Amino acid sequence: MSLAQRDQNVIWHPYTQMKTAALPIPIVRGEGAMLYSEDGTGYVDAVSSWWVNLHGHAHPYIARKVAEQLQTLEHVIFAGFTHAPAVELAERLLQILPQGQSRMFYSDNGSTAVEVALKMAIQYWNNLGTPKKKIIAFRDSYHGDTFGAMAVSARSAFTAPFWSYLFEVEFVDVPIPGKEEETVKQLEAYASGGDVAAFIYEPLVLGTAGMVMYTPEVLNKLMQLCQQHNILSIADEVMTGFGRTGRTFATDYLQYQPDMVCLSKGLTGGTMALGATSCNEKIYEAFLHEDKSKTLFHGHSYTANPVACAASLASLDLLLQSETQDNIRRICSQHTAFAERIKQMPYIREVRQQGTILAVEFEDSTTSYFSDLRDTLYSFALDQGVILRPLGNIIYVIAPYCITNKQLDQVYQTILGMQEVVSGNRAYPRPDLTMLHD
């Protein structure tokens, strides 16, 4: 029995309709930007395995640091205890995070990093005796799949069964080009009520919404409004952090800085799970009190896992090397040239780029996660030896920084082939249904 068939008997995969999904591709090895399946087929991982991998698969430096840590300390409870990897990681992150961040709270992943930030924001006002509870978020945002994170995310098919359980959130439109002033007015109207606790946002790029992009200038205006109305701001840098937007953090493009920053995904270089939420000193001080009820009662069994912290420290070493920074600039440049090449081609509605993130939106009857194009484009890319996981009719590229120009060209050629498929000039069948689940 193959690995994929064994999987079918025991596994429930994320974001997958198990009734109709094809058998999963069994991956047995990774190296650099490549993944290799059980039958020896190689795939360019153009999506960094869900946006997490920064430096390539099975990176020897990260592997060595993880192995060393495993032989020293694999884990210890983080309530009442500490360890060197957690302290050093916090020290180093606070040095490169936006100005004003002073404390680090560890968790397990991006969703929990957001949960921590939301609980910090709401309890901050409660501890001060000013229980402001309203949260503002972008209408098409995505911040995770736990309940607080779902509440501040778009009301969509993803969250529909749980709507009645989610707390109320005020949504403002994404300030895409041409809509900036409308969003500013919406935020100002909510802010003037005086009962807003926090504004949470994905800075510059909304990932799951389809890599929707907006400018630093309008985000500065929104941040300025938050400061004027004494509203806490939460930057969800889970996807945009660690170089994805061309700078270390998307917030580095801004004049006004957030009160809290949520991190995960690339934090460990894609090696293992870890989340982190930073905050400024005024938030931290609001929890310091003789009254123990003002404590932030939040934690995870694997909070600040030493092995994950060691992986993160190794990833930071690599990220800050000149070679990696040169690679980030190279990928940005290659994306820019390709975007210019294809943006006027027929059947391409829009091409968007922010740093190392490239998105191509194909013409379709609707722009939706459930676009009929999705499965066809996904299968076509796999046949070309490239992993591109479409958001409906939108293809995006977020590759490891070690990807070569030759591998990038393979990705670009695959996207060009998709353009021909969409136009009808190149016949391509729907995915083979013979291997679907019963």
Short mmCIF file of C-alpha atoms in Angstrom, two decimals, residues 333-344 351-353 358-360 412:
data_model
loop_
_atom_site.label_atom_id
_atom_site.label_comp_id
_atom_site.label_asym_id
_atom_site.label_seq_id
_atom_site.Cartn_x
_atom_site.Cartn_y
_atom_site.Cartn_z
CA SER A 333 13.62 42.56 -9.15
CA GLN A 334 12.72 39.36 -11.00
CA HIS A 335 9.08 39.68 -9.94
CA THR A 336 8.96 43.31 -11.06
CA ALA A 337 10.30 42.44 -14.51
CA PHE A 338 7.86 39.55 -14.91
CA ALA A 339 4.92 41.66 -13.72
CA GLU A 340 5.74 44.31 -16.34
CA ARG A 341 5.94 41.61 -18.98
CA ILE A 342 2.51 40.11 -18.36
CA LYS A 343 0.31 42.86 -16.94
CA GLN A 344 -1.11 43.82 -20.34
CA VAL A 351 -0.89 41.75 -11.50
CA ARG A 352 0.11 42.81 -7.98
CA GLN A 353 3.50 42.86 -6.31
CA LEU A 358 3.66 38.32 -6.58
CA ALA A 359 -0.02 37.78 -7.38
CA VAL A 360 -1.66 37.23 -10.77
CA TYR A 412 6.97 32.20 -14.51
#
